Amino acid sequence: MKIFRKNFVRYIDAGLPILYVDTFEGYKTKEIIRELCSQHRRDVIEWNLLGAVDFSDGQTLALPKSDLAATLQLLIDDDNLDNKTLILQDAHFSLDKPETIAALKAVAQGITSGKYDCTVCIISPLVPLPKELENYTTIMELDPLTEENIGEIVRGFIKTQEIDQPEDDLLNKIITRLKGLSQTEIYNILSLAISEDGMLTSRDLTNILEQKQQLVKKSGILEMIRVKETMNDIGGLENLKRWLLRKSEIFKQIKKAQDFGVDIPKGVLIAGMPGCGKSLTAKAAAKSFDVPLLRLDMGRLMGKYVGESEGNMRRAIKITEASSPCVLWIDELEKAFAGVGGKGGGSEVTTRLFGNFLTWMQEKDSLAFVVATANKIDALPPELLRKGRFDETFYVDLPNRTERRKILEIHIRKRRPRDLSRIDLDRLADKTDGYCGADLEGVVREAIESAFVQKKPALTTDEIIDAIENTHSLSEVMKDSIDDMKKTYETLKLKSASK
Ligand code: ADP
């Protein structure tokens, strides 16, 4: 907790009025704060829904117990705030009440005006911060546990539970898997792991992974996607595939690569035409990296309270890091950050959210590889395209003739492998100029269905040509916007995903 401790002392010395510690680890946080306050000769008053205790004399304060606003008012009236740290634990339950907000604001103003030397510490897992308090509040987080810390926790657990210590190799694997989780979460997982057989075995590694998936699910912002798709399912996009395969080689032997001086791969931005395999590539990347795929739902990330979206973003980042090594797929990136830094401007929240995201991308040294996909790159803030954020930005165009041939082949092989040798793929590729990958898949699907309904024994070229003639290609449907997009990509001089 070095960083948390250092920042906490810095913040109380600087007289910051409200510190909001975003954590589920209330007990541990309180312990640390109490210890730091005692080192700095500061008295602590603690409040939670059950009441308030003044730690200078250990007395329970005779206060209107569960009413935070009244408690604060009493402390102001009694002039009982100087040289104090006020720890508030269940504050999030009453942070939407005007009287609580007003009372906290009054305390904060008293602090900033120098009336008393005091710090309010709100410890809570939620950050629905009222707008009125935003300027007075600094959000803090506990340091993530290091492998060393986790090792201590696991060894401590083994000792107190009096179970056999697993072999070093397994113990190290367990410790690595538990990375990113909090102490409580680790205890819970370990307790569950030994509940059946009374020991830690290699089977528990799977349990740990399942528990992490639970964490992802509970967040409501991230989704863990099961991936079947491989690079072989992608027709064309050879440049992009080659690039990703290279990164996956690094990813898989990261320790060796780092020792050699190779940077940890950060991520890739794939922009371009809809239906041309961007999402498919995100999935295949996870498969090739041999790690789980997490999808970030930007829509759900945007909350309605001030600070909620940022809280969600922080949580998403935390969970992503906890799940690393992983691929984090951010779908339709432009929807989240449209307008930031450009004409018209994004909203304040979006701009801040964007800032948080950029900082994370810049500083990230975990094995969470980001694949961001976007259909409209001109809506994206230019900072995002600058070097150092993503390792590379690729542009996906409508498939060329060779790519179309390959895509058709892939989708026919998937469904009717034995008909493939009789189908004239060259003719089909010639006939499908302007069709995107999804169109081509649709054509194959349609042709197979119609062959079945008409009781034909096999799929033929003619069947597929009929389907092509009955399909409007993407370039027909979106002619104007496709031309615009092409121009943008040319101006931005992005790397082509194709050869
Ligand atoms: P995007 O994310 O670019 O909008 P998707 O990757 O979701 O497009 O493509 C939709 C579907 O179309 C894919 O699941 C796949 O079946 C098919 N498809 C698109 N592009 C390709 C491709 N290059 N190779 C093979 N199939 C493709």
Short mmCIF file of C-alpha atoms and ligand atoms in Angstrom, two decimals:
data_model
loop_
_atom_site.label_atom_id
_atom_site.label_comp_id
_atom_site.label_asym_id
_atom_site.label_seq_id
_atom_site.Cartn_x
_atom_site.Cartn_y
_atom_site.Cartn_z
CA MET A 1 0.00 0.00 0.00
CA LYS A 2 2.97 2.28 -0.50
CA ILE A 3 1.33 4.57 -3.05
CA PHE A 4 -1.95 4.81 -1.14
CA ARG A 5 -0.13 5.65 2.09
CA LYS A 6 2.10 8.21 0.42
CA ASN A 7 -0.81 9.90 -1.33
CA PHE A 8 -2.96 9.86 1.78
CA VAL A 9 -0.33 11.67 3.84
CA ARG A 10 0.29 14.10 1.00
CA TYR A 11 -3.42 14.85 0.70
CA ILE A 12 -4.04 15.41 4.41
CA ASP A 13 -0.97 17.64 4.59
CA ALA A 14 -2.25 19.61 1.63
CA GLY A 15 -5.60 20.05 3.37
CA LEU A 16 -7.72 18.36 0.69
CA PRO A 17 -11.21 18.33 2.20
CA ILE A 18 -12.79 15.08 0.98
CA LEU A 19 -10.98 11.88 0.02
CA TYR A 20 -13.16 9.24 -1.56
CA VAL A 21 -11.59 5.80 -1.35
CA ASP A 22 -13.22 3.62 -3.97
CA THR A 23 -12.94 0.14 -2.48
CA PHE A 24 -14.77 -2.91 -1.18
CA GLU A 25 -12.02 -3.32 1.41
CA GLY A 26 -13.55 -1.04 4.03
CA TYR A 27 -12.00 -2.71 7.02
CA LYS A 28 -8.49 -2.76 5.69
CA THR A 29 -8.71 0.84 4.49
CA LYS A 30 -9.87 1.98 7.90
CA GLU A 31 -6.95 0.22 9.54
CA ILE A 32 -4.46 1.94 7.28
CA ILE A 33 -6.05 5.36 7.72
CA ARG A 34 -6.18 4.96 11.49
CA GLU A 35 -2.53 3.96 11.59
CA LEU A 36 -1.47 6.90 9.42
CA CYS A 37 -3.54 9.33 11.48
CA SER A 38 -2.04 8.08 14.70
CA GLN A 39 1.46 8.56 13.24
CA HIS A 40 0.48 12.11 12.36
CA ARG A 41 -1.21 12.76 15.71
CA ARG A 42 -4.60 13.23 14.27
CA ASP A 43 -7.76 12.12 15.99
CA VAL A 44 -10.16 9.89 14.13
CA ILE A 45 -13.93 9.95 14.24
CA GLU A 46 -15.65 7.08 12.53
CA TRP A 47 -19.20 7.01 11.34
CA ASN A 48 -21.26 4.25 9.81
CA LEU A 49 -24.93 3.39 9.76
CA LEU A 50 -24.64 1.88 13.22
CA GLY A 51 -23.33 5.05 14.82
CA ALA A 52 -20.26 7.15 15.41
CA VAL A 53 -17.17 6.58 17.54
CA ASP A 54 -14.63 9.18 18.59
CA PHE A 55 -11.30 7.40 18.64
CA SER A 56 -9.58 10.06 20.69
CA ASP A 57 -11.35 8.74 23.77
CA GLY A 58 -12.95 5.58 22.37
CA GLN A 59 -16.38 6.92 23.21
CA THR A 60 -19.42 6.24 21.14
CA LEU A 61 -20.81 9.64 20.27
CA ALA A 62 -24.32 10.32 21.38
CA LEU A 63 -25.54 11.19 17.96
CA PRO A 64 -28.59 10.58 15.85
CA LYS A 65 -27.12 7.28 14.77
CA SER A 66 -27.93 6.56 11.18
CA ASP A 67 -28.41 10.15 10.13
CA LEU A 68 -25.21 11.36 8.51
CA ALA A 69 -26.44 14.90 7.91
CA ALA A 70 -27.39 15.34 11.55
CA THR A 71 -24.09 13.83 12.69
CA LEU A 72 -22.11 16.25 10.57
CA GLN A 73 -24.20 19.18 11.74
CA LEU A 74 -23.56 18.25 15.35
CA LEU A 75 -19.82 18.01 14.76
CA ILE A 76 -19.88 21.46 13.18
CA ASP A 77 -21.98 22.93 15.99
CA ASP A 78 -19.79 21.39 18.69
CA ASP A 79 -16.67 22.68 16.98
CA ASN A 80 -15.45 19.10 17.01
CA LEU A 81 -13.63 18.98 13.70
CA ASP A 82 -10.22 20.50 14.25
CA ASN A 83 -7.27 18.12 13.91
CA LYS A 84 -9.66 15.34 12.98
CA THR A 85 -10.01 12.74 10.31
CA LEU A 86 -13.60 11.83 9.75
CA ILE A 87 -14.06 8.34 8.34
CA LEU A 88 -17.47 7.79 6.78
CA GLN A 89 -18.32 4.25 5.84
CA ASP A 90 -21.90 3.83 4.67
CA ALA A 91 -22.10 7.32 3.25
CA HIS A 92 -23.14 6.16 -0.22
CA PHE A 93 -26.58 5.27 1.15
CA SER A 94 -27.29 8.88 1.96
CA LEU A 95 -25.25 10.73 -0.65
CA ASP A 96 -28.34 11.42 -2.71
CA LYS A 97 -30.05 13.33 0.10
CA PRO A 98 -29.86 17.13 -0.18
CA GLU A 99 -29.29 17.55 3.57
CA THR A 100 -26.30 15.18 3.53
CA ILE A 101 -24.81 16.94 0.52
CA ALA A 102 -25.31 20.32 2.17
CA ALA A 103 -23.74 19.18 5.44
CA LEU A 104 -20.73 17.64 3.68
CA LYS A 105 -20.33 20.78 1.64
CA ALA A 106 -20.40 22.89 4.79
CA VAL A 107 -17.67 20.73 6.34
CA ALA A 108 -15.62 20.89 3.13
CA GLN A 109 -15.95 24.66 2.98
CA GLY A 110 -14.89 24.94 6.63
CA ILE A 111 -11.78 22.93 5.75
CA THR A 112 -10.84 24.88 2.63
CA SER A 113 -11.39 28.20 4.39
CA GLY A 114 -8.96 27.10 7.10
CA LYS A 115 -11.54 27.14 9.89
CA TYR A 116 -10.47 23.67 11.00
CA ASP A 117 -7.80 21.20 10.02
CA CYS A 118 -9.80 18.16 9.06
CA THR A 119 -10.11 15.50 6.36
CA VAL A 120 -13.26 13.66 5.45
CA CYS A 121 -12.59 10.13 4.17
CA ILE A 122 -15.46 8.44 2.46
CA ILE A 123 -14.82 4.72 2.11
CA SER A 124 -17.23 3.13 -0.30
CA PRO A 125 -17.37 0.75 -3.22
CA LEU A 126 -19.64 3.03 -5.18
CA VAL A 127 -19.00 6.46 -6.56
CA PRO A 128 -22.29 8.18 -7.20
CA LEU A 129 -20.70 11.49 -6.33
CA PRO A 130 -23.09 14.46 -6.21
CA LYS A 131 -22.05 17.27 -8.52
CA GLU A 132 -22.00 19.76 -5.64
CA LEU A 133 -19.18 17.84 -3.95
CA GLU A 134 -17.12 17.13 -7.00
CA ASN A 135 -14.75 20.09 -6.61
CA TYR A 136 -14.02 19.20 -3.00
CA THR A 137 -13.39 15.53 -3.62
CA THR A 138 -10.30 13.55 -4.57
CA ILE A 139 -10.85 9.94 -5.54
CA MET A 140 -8.34 7.41 -4.23
CA GLU A 141 -7.79 3.72 -4.71
CA LEU A 142 -5.91 1.12 -2.73
CA ASP A 143 -2.76 -0.16 -4.41
CA PRO A 144 -3.29 -3.41 -6.25
CA LEU A 145 -1.73 -6.31 -4.38
CA THR A 146 1.69 -7.31 -5.65
CA GLU A 147 2.59 -10.95 -6.23
CA GLU A 148 4.57 -10.75 -3.03
CA ASN A 149 1.51 -9.54 -1.07
CA ILE A 150 -0.62 -12.26 -2.61
CA GLY A 151 2.02 -14.83 -1.73
CA GLU A 152 1.89 -13.70 1.89
CA ILE A 153 -1.90 -13.87 1.92
CA VAL A 154 -1.96 -17.37 0.40
CA ARG A 155 0.74 -18.68 2.74
CA GLY A 156 -1.05 -17.09 5.67
CA PHE A 157 -4.26 -18.79 4.60
CA ILE A 158 -2.56 -22.19 4.28
CA LYS A 159 -1.10 -21.80 7.76
CA THR A 160 -4.30 -20.72 9.51
CA GLN A 161 -6.35 -23.39 7.74
CA GLU A 162 -3.66 -25.96 8.55
CA ILE A 163 -3.73 -27.46 5.08
CA ASP A 164 -0.79 -28.93 3.13
CA GLN A 165 1.25 -26.43 1.19
CA PRO A 166 1.12 -27.26 -2.53
CA GLU A 167 4.35 -27.70 -4.50
CA ASP A 168 6.16 -24.51 -5.40
CA ASP A 169 5.21 -24.69 -9.05
CA LEU A 170 1.49 -24.94 -8.31
CA LEU A 171 1.69 -22.37 -5.53
CA ASN A 172 3.27 -19.88 -7.91
CA LYS A 173 0.62 -20.55 -10.54
CA ILE A 174 -2.13 -19.98 -7.96
CA ILE A 175 -0.51 -16.73 -6.86
CA THR A 176 -0.23 -15.46 -10.45
CA ARG A 177 -3.87 -16.36 -11.15
CA LEU A 178 -5.01 -14.44 -8.08
CA LYS A 179 -3.42 -11.23 -9.33
CA GLY A 180 -5.73 -8.26 -9.51
CA LEU A 181 -8.06 -9.53 -6.80
CA SER A 182 -8.52 -7.95 -3.40
CA GLN A 183 -7.65 -9.60 -0.12
CA THR A 184 -11.28 -10.44 0.62
CA GLU A 185 -11.79 -11.89 -2.83
CA ILE A 186 -8.66 -13.99 -2.42
CA TYR A 187 -9.84 -15.34 0.93
CA ASN A 188 -13.24 -16.17 -0.51
CA ILE A 189 -11.77 -17.97 -3.49
CA LEU A 190 -9.30 -19.94 -1.39
CA SER A 191 -12.00 -20.91 1.12
CA LEU A 192 -14.17 -22.15 -1.73
CA ALA A 193 -11.23 -23.99 -3.27
CA ILE A 194 -10.50 -26.03 -0.15
CA SER A 195 -14.13 -26.55 0.84
CA GLU A 196 -14.48 -29.86 -1.02
CA ASP A 197 -11.17 -31.65 -0.67
CA GLY A 198 -9.43 -29.66 2.05
CA MET A 199 -6.42 -28.80 -0.10
CA LEU A 200 -5.20 -26.64 -2.94
CA THR A 201 -4.81 -28.63 -6.14
CA SER A 202 -4.27 -27.85 -9.81
CA ARG A 203 -8.03 -28.19 -10.28
CA ASP A 204 -8.40 -25.04 -8.21
CA LEU A 205 -6.70 -23.04 -10.95
CA THR A 206 -9.86 -23.48 -13.00
CA ASN A 207 -11.97 -22.45 -10.02
CA ILE A 208 -9.97 -19.27 -9.66
CA LEU A 209 -10.57 -18.48 -13.32
CA GLU A 210 -14.29 -19.11 -12.87
CA GLN A 211 -14.37 -16.78 -9.90
CA LYS A 212 -12.69 -14.11 -11.97
CA GLN A 213 -15.34 -14.60 -14.62
CA GLN A 214 -17.96 -14.03 -11.94
CA LEU A 215 -16.26 -10.77 -11.16
CA VAL A 216 -16.46 -9.79 -14.80
CA LYS A 217 -20.14 -10.71 -14.96
CA LYS A 218 -21.00 -8.85 -11.79
CA SER A 219 -19.45 -5.69 -13.14
CA GLY A 220 -22.20 -5.46 -15.76
CA ILE A 221 -19.87 -3.45 -17.97
CA LEU A 222 -17.64 -6.22 -19.23
CA GLU A 223 -18.58 -9.45 -20.86
CA MET A 224 -16.41 -12.50 -21.20
CA ILE A 225 -16.81 -13.96 -24.65
CA ARG A 226 -16.17 -17.56 -25.58
CA VAL A 227 -14.15 -17.63 -28.74
CA LYS A 228 -14.05 -20.33 -31.42
CA GLU A 229 -12.84 -18.20 -34.29
CA THR A 230 -9.23 -18.49 -35.36
CA MET A 231 -7.05 -16.54 -37.76
CA ASN A 232 -7.89 -19.21 -40.37
CA ASP A 233 -11.51 -18.04 -40.31
CA ILE A 234 -10.50 -14.63 -41.61
CA GLY A 235 -10.29 -14.25 -45.37
CA GLY A 236 -7.71 -11.66 -46.41
CA LEU A 237 -6.51 -8.93 -44.00
CA GLU A 238 -3.10 -10.56 -44.36
CA ASN A 239 -1.12 -7.57 -43.08
CA LEU A 240 -3.21 -7.31 -39.96
CA LYS A 241 -3.13 -11.05 -39.33
CA ARG A 242 0.64 -11.19 -39.73
CA TRP A 243 1.05 -8.26 -37.35
CA LEU A 244 -1.19 -9.88 -34.75
CA LEU A 245 0.54 -13.24 -35.01
CA ARG A 246 3.82 -11.52 -34.32
CA LYS A 247 2.39 -9.81 -31.25
CA SER A 248 0.95 -13.10 -30.07
CA GLU A 249 4.41 -14.67 -30.27
CA ILE A 250 5.70 -11.90 -28.00
CA PHE A 251 2.71 -12.20 -25.69
CA LYS A 252 3.15 -15.92 -25.24
CA GLN A 253 6.77 -15.61 -24.13
CA ILE A 254 6.57 -12.21 -22.57
CA LYS A 255 9.19 -12.75 -19.88
CA LYS A 256 11.81 -13.78 -22.39
CA ALA A 257 10.81 -10.97 -24.74
CA GLN A 258 11.00 -8.38 -22.00
CA ASP A 259 14.40 -9.60 -20.89
CA PHE A 260 15.48 -9.12 -24.47
CA GLY A 261 14.19 -5.53 -24.37
CA VAL A 262 10.91 -5.96 -26.27
CA ASP A 263 8.03 -3.70 -25.16
CA ILE A 264 4.81 -5.27 -23.90
CA PRO A 265 2.26 -5.12 -26.76
CA LYS A 266 -0.37 -2.50 -25.88
CA GLY A 267 -3.04 -2.88 -28.48
CA VAL A 268 -4.35 -2.18 -31.92
CA LEU A 269 -7.01 0.07 -33.39
CA ILE A 270 -8.85 -1.47 -36.32
CA ALA A 271 -11.02 0.94 -38.23
CA GLY A 272 -12.97 0.56 -41.40
CA MET A 273 -15.95 -0.65 -43.31
CA PRO A 274 -18.69 -2.45 -41.42
CA GLY A 275 -19.00 -6.18 -41.98
CA CYS A 276 -15.41 -6.58 -43.10
CA GLY A 277 -14.06 -8.69 -40.26
CA LYS A 278 -13.04 -6.25 -37.53
CA SER A 279 -14.94 -8.01 -34.76
CA LEU A 280 -13.93 -11.34 -36.20
CA THR A 281 -10.31 -10.25 -35.91
CA ALA A 282 -10.75 -9.18 -32.27
CA LYS A 283 -12.04 -12.66 -31.47
CA ALA A 284 -9.38 -14.47 -33.48
CA ALA A 285 -6.72 -12.36 -31.77
CA ALA A 286 -7.79 -13.64 -28.34
CA LYS A 287 -7.67 -17.20 -29.67
CA SER A 288 -4.24 -16.72 -31.13
CA PHE A 289 -2.94 -15.04 -27.97
CA ASP A 290 -4.53 -17.99 -26.13
CA VAL A 291 -6.17 -15.75 -23.51
CA PRO A 292 -9.77 -14.83 -22.56
CA LEU A 293 -11.61 -12.13 -24.50
CA LEU A 294 -13.36 -9.37 -22.57
CA ARG A 295 -15.74 -7.04 -24.37
CA LEU A 296 -16.26 -3.59 -22.96
CA ASP A 297 -19.76 -2.26 -23.38
CA MET A 298 -19.31 1.48 -23.72
CA GLY A 299 -23.06 2.08 -23.65
CA ARG A 300 -23.37 0.50 -20.21
CA LEU A 301 -20.28 2.28 -18.99
CA MET A 302 -21.92 5.67 -19.27
CA GLY A 303 -23.79 6.16 -16.00
CA LYS A 304 -26.25 8.83 -15.08
CA TYR A 305 -24.53 10.16 -11.97
CA VAL A 306 -21.55 12.45 -11.89
CA GLY A 307 -18.47 10.34 -11.51
CA GLU A 308 -20.36 7.13 -12.18
CA SER A 309 -19.02 6.69 -15.70
CA GLU A 310 -15.50 7.32 -14.48
CA GLY A 311 -16.06 4.93 -11.60
CA ASN A 312 -17.25 2.35 -14.11
CA MET A 313 -14.25 2.97 -16.32
CA ARG A 314 -11.90 2.54 -13.37
CA ARG A 315 -13.67 -0.64 -12.39
CA ALA A 316 -13.56 -1.95 -15.96
CA ILE A 317 -9.84 -1.25 -16.09
CA LYS A 318 -9.30 -2.89 -12.73
CA ILE A 319 -11.20 -6.01 -13.74
CA THR A 320 -9.40 -6.12 -17.07
CA GLU A 321 -6.08 -5.98 -15.30
CA ALA A 322 -7.28 -8.60 -12.85
CA SER A 323 -8.19 -10.84 -15.75
CA SER A 324 -4.92 -10.31 -17.55
CA PRO A 325 -3.45 -11.90 -19.53
CA CYS A 326 -6.45 -11.12 -21.71
CA VAL A 327 -7.60 -9.29 -24.79
CA LEU A 328 -9.88 -6.34 -24.10
CA TRP A 329 -12.14 -5.66 -27.06
CA ILE A 330 -13.65 -2.20 -27.23
CA ASP A 331 -16.34 -2.32 -29.85
CA GLU A 332 -17.45 0.77 -31.77
CA LEU A 333 -14.96 3.00 -30.06
CA GLU A 334 -16.28 6.04 -31.89
CA LYS A 335 -19.61 5.73 -30.08
CA ALA A 336 -17.90 6.33 -26.77
CA PHE A 337 -15.50 9.07 -27.65
CA ALA A 338 -17.16 10.81 -30.56
CA GLY A 339 -16.60 14.54 -30.57
CA VAL A 340 -13.90 14.70 -27.88
CA GLY A 341 -11.32 17.29 -28.85
CA GLY A 342 -12.93 17.84 -32.23
CA LYS A 343 -15.47 20.31 -33.54
CA GLY A 344 -18.57 20.57 -31.38
CA GLY A 345 -16.71 18.93 -28.48
CA GLY A 346 -17.72 15.96 -26.39
CA SER A 347 -19.49 16.34 -23.09
CA GLU A 348 -17.42 16.97 -19.99
CA VAL A 349 -17.87 13.39 -18.83
CA THR A 350 -16.88 11.89 -22.16
CA THR A 351 -13.81 14.09 -22.32
CA ARG A 352 -12.72 13.06 -18.85
CA LEU A 353 -13.48 9.44 -19.55
CA PHE A 354 -11.39 9.69 -22.65
CA GLY A 355 -8.55 11.20 -20.62
CA ASN A 356 -8.70 8.31 -18.16
CA PHE A 357 -8.62 5.83 -20.98
CA LEU A 358 -5.65 7.48 -22.69
CA THR A 359 -3.66 7.60 -19.47
CA TRP A 360 -4.33 3.94 -18.89
CA MET A 361 -3.31 3.04 -22.44
CA GLN A 362 -0.16 5.09 -22.07
CA GLU A 363 0.92 3.75 -18.69
CA LYS A 364 -0.39 0.21 -18.95
CA ASP A 365 2.17 -2.46 -18.31
CA SER A 366 -0.15 -5.36 -17.72
CA LEU A 367 -0.77 -8.15 -20.18
CA ALA A 368 -4.12 -6.74 -21.29
CA PHE A 369 -3.96 -6.30 -25.04
CA VAL A 370 -6.56 -3.84 -26.31
CA VAL A 371 -8.31 -4.40 -29.62
CA ALA A 372 -10.44 -1.36 -30.37
CA THR A 373 -12.69 -1.44 -33.42
CA ALA A 374 -14.35 1.54 -35.06
CA ASN A 375 -16.49 2.06 -38.14
CA LYS A 376 -16.10 5.81 -38.34
CA ILE A 377 -12.64 7.00 -37.68
CA ASP A 378 -13.24 10.67 -38.46
CA ALA A 379 -15.43 10.87 -35.35
CA LEU A 380 -12.53 9.81 -33.15
CA PRO A 381 -10.40 12.30 -31.23
CA PRO A 382 -7.06 12.81 -33.02
CA GLU A 383 -5.06 12.11 -29.81
CA LEU A 384 -6.18 8.54 -30.07
CA LEU A 385 -4.39 8.08 -33.35
CA ARG A 386 -1.15 9.51 -32.09
CA LYS A 387 1.77 7.12 -31.63
CA GLY A 388 2.17 5.63 -28.19
CA ARG A 389 -1.49 4.91 -27.56
CA PHE A 390 -1.99 1.92 -29.77
CA ASP A 391 0.93 0.04 -31.23
CA GLU A 392 -0.67 0.38 -34.64
CA THR A 393 -3.83 1.54 -36.40
CA PHE A 394 -5.12 -0.50 -39.33
CA TYR A 395 -7.67 0.38 -41.92
CA VAL A 396 -9.97 -2.38 -43.20
CA ASP A 397 -11.28 -1.79 -46.70
CA LEU A 398 -13.88 -3.73 -48.67
CA PRO A 399 -12.28 -7.02 -49.65
CA ASN A 400 -10.41 -7.14 -52.96
CA ARG A 401 -10.89 -9.95 -55.46
CA THR A 402 -8.42 -12.37 -53.85
CA GLU A 403 -9.90 -11.66 -50.44
CA ARG A 404 -13.45 -12.20 -51.63
CA ARG A 405 -12.43 -15.53 -53.11
CA LYS A 406 -10.90 -16.56 -49.82
CA ILE A 407 -13.88 -15.38 -47.74
CA LEU A 408 -16.32 -17.31 -49.96
CA GLU A 409 -14.10 -20.37 -49.71
CA ILE A 410 -14.01 -20.14 -45.90
CA HIS A 411 -17.77 -19.91 -45.57
CA ILE A 412 -18.47 -22.67 -48.08
CA ARG A 413 -15.89 -24.92 -46.44
CA LYS A 414 -17.49 -24.33 -43.08
CA ARG A 415 -20.93 -25.50 -44.23
CA ARG A 416 -20.52 -27.67 -47.36
CA PRO A 417 -16.88 -28.84 -47.47
CA ARG A 418 -17.56 -31.62 -49.95
CA ASP A 419 -19.05 -29.26 -52.57
CA LEU A 420 -16.09 -26.90 -52.53
CA SER A 421 -14.05 -28.57 -55.29
CA ARG A 422 -16.89 -28.21 -57.80
CA ILE A 423 -17.53 -24.52 -57.14
CA ASP A 424 -16.06 -21.88 -59.42
CA LEU A 425 -14.70 -19.50 -56.81
CA ASP A 426 -13.04 -17.26 -59.43
CA ARG A 427 -16.35 -16.59 -61.12
CA LEU A 428 -17.98 -15.80 -57.79
CA ALA A 429 -15.16 -13.46 -56.80
CA ASP A 430 -15.55 -11.60 -60.11
CA LYS A 431 -19.25 -11.17 -59.50
CA THR A 432 -19.00 -9.79 -55.98
CA ASP A 433 -17.10 -6.52 -56.33
CA GLY A 434 -18.32 -4.16 -53.57
CA TYR A 435 -19.52 -6.95 -51.27
CA CYS A 436 -18.25 -6.95 -47.71
CA GLY A 437 -17.35 -10.11 -45.76
CA ALA A 438 -20.72 -10.22 -44.04
CA ASP A 439 -22.46 -9.89 -47.46
CA LEU A 440 -20.43 -12.81 -48.78
CA GLU A 441 -21.25 -14.94 -45.79
CA GLY A 442 -24.92 -14.02 -46.29
CA VAL A 443 -24.76 -15.05 -49.93
CA VAL A 444 -23.33 -18.47 -49.07
CA ARG A 445 -25.88 -19.02 -46.33
CA GLU A 446 -28.73 -17.99 -48.61
CA ALA A 447 -27.55 -20.26 -51.44
CA ILE A 448 -27.24 -23.28 -49.17
CA GLU A 449 -30.69 -22.70 -47.73
CA SER A 450 -32.24 -22.41 -51.13
CA ALA A 451 -30.46 -25.56 -52.38
CA PHE A 452 -31.87 -27.42 -49.40
CA VAL A 453 -35.41 -26.13 -49.82
CA GLN A 454 -35.32 -27.02 -53.50
CA LYS A 455 -34.11 -30.49 -52.55
CA LYS A 456 -30.91 -30.20 -54.60
CA PRO A 457 -28.27 -32.82 -53.76
CA ALA A 458 -25.41 -30.30 -53.48
CA LEU A 459 -24.49 -26.64 -53.53
CA THR A 460 -23.58 -25.33 -56.98
CA THR A 461 -21.99 -22.20 -58.42
CA ASP A 462 -25.30 -21.24 -60.05
CA GLU A 463 -27.12 -21.36 -56.75
CA ILE A 464 -24.59 -18.94 -55.30
CA ILE A 465 -24.80 -16.66 -58.33
CA ASP A 466 -28.57 -16.49 -57.88
CA ALA A 467 -28.05 -15.47 -54.27
CA ILE A 468 -25.54 -12.81 -55.33
CA GLU A 469 -28.01 -11.37 -57.77
CA ASN A 470 -30.64 -11.19 -55.05
CA THR A 471 -28.35 -9.40 -52.59
CA HIS A 472 -27.60 -5.70 -52.36
CA SER A 473 -23.95 -5.29 -51.57
CA LEU A 474 -22.64 -2.99 -48.86
CA SER A 475 -21.25 -0.57 -51.42
CA GLU A 476 -24.66 -0.33 -53.06
CA VAL A 477 -26.42 0.27 -49.76
CA MET A 478 -23.91 2.74 -48.35
CA LYS A 479 -22.38 4.23 -51.46
CA ASP A 480 -21.91 7.81 -50.25
CA SER A 481 -20.61 7.07 -46.81
CA ILE A 482 -18.21 4.48 -48.20
CA ASP A 483 -16.66 7.06 -50.52
CA ASP A 484 -16.33 9.49 -47.59
CA MET A 485 -14.72 6.84 -45.44
CA LYS A 486 -12.24 5.96 -48.13
CA LYS A 487 -11.19 9.58 -48.43
CA THR A 488 -10.70 9.87 -44.66
CA TYR A 489 -8.51 6.80 -44.57
CA GLU A 490 -6.43 8.05 -47.43
CA THR A 491 -5.90 11.43 -45.75
CA LEU A 492 -4.95 9.81 -42.46
CA LYS A 493 -2.52 7.51 -44.28
CA LEU A 494 -3.44 4.51 -42.14
CA LYS A 495 -1.85 1.12 -42.64
CA SER A 496 -3.95 -1.17 -44.79
CA ALA A 497 -5.05 -4.40 -43.16
CA SER A 498 -4.82 -6.15 -46.50
CA LYS A 499 -1.63 -7.02 -48.32
P1 ADP B 1 -17.22 -5.74 -38.52
O1 ADP B 1 -16.81 -5.93 -37.10
O2 ADP B 1 -16.09 -5.29 -39.39
O3 ADP B 1 -18.42 -4.89 -38.70
P2 ADP B 1 -17.67 -8.56 -38.45
O4 ADP B 1 -16.32 -9.05 -38.12
O5 ADP B 1 -18.68 -8.55 -37.36
O6 ADP B 1 -17.62 -7.15 -39.13
O7 ADP B 1 -18.24 -9.43 -39.65
C1 ADP B 1 -19.52 -10.05 -39.61
C2 ADP B 1 -19.42 -11.46 -40.13
O8 ADP B 1 -19.09 -11.44 -41.53
C3 ADP B 1 -18.31 -12.26 -39.49
O9 ADP B 1 -18.74 -12.90 -38.32
C4 ADP B 1 -17.92 -13.24 -40.57
O10 ADP B 1 -18.77 -14.36 -40.56
C5 ADP B 1 -18.17 -12.45 -41.84
N1 ADP B 1 -16.91 -11.82 -42.29
C6 ADP B 1 -16.64 -10.51 -42.36
N2 ADP B 1 -15.40 -10.28 -42.81
C7 ADP B 1 -14.85 -11.48 -43.02
C8 ADP B 1 -13.56 -11.94 -43.47
N3 ADP B 1 -12.60 -11.07 -43.81
N4 ADP B 1 -13.36 -13.26 -43.56
C9 ADP B 1 -14.31 -14.15 -43.23
N5 ADP B 1 -15.53 -13.79 -42.81
C10 ADP B 1 -15.81 -12.49 -42.70
#
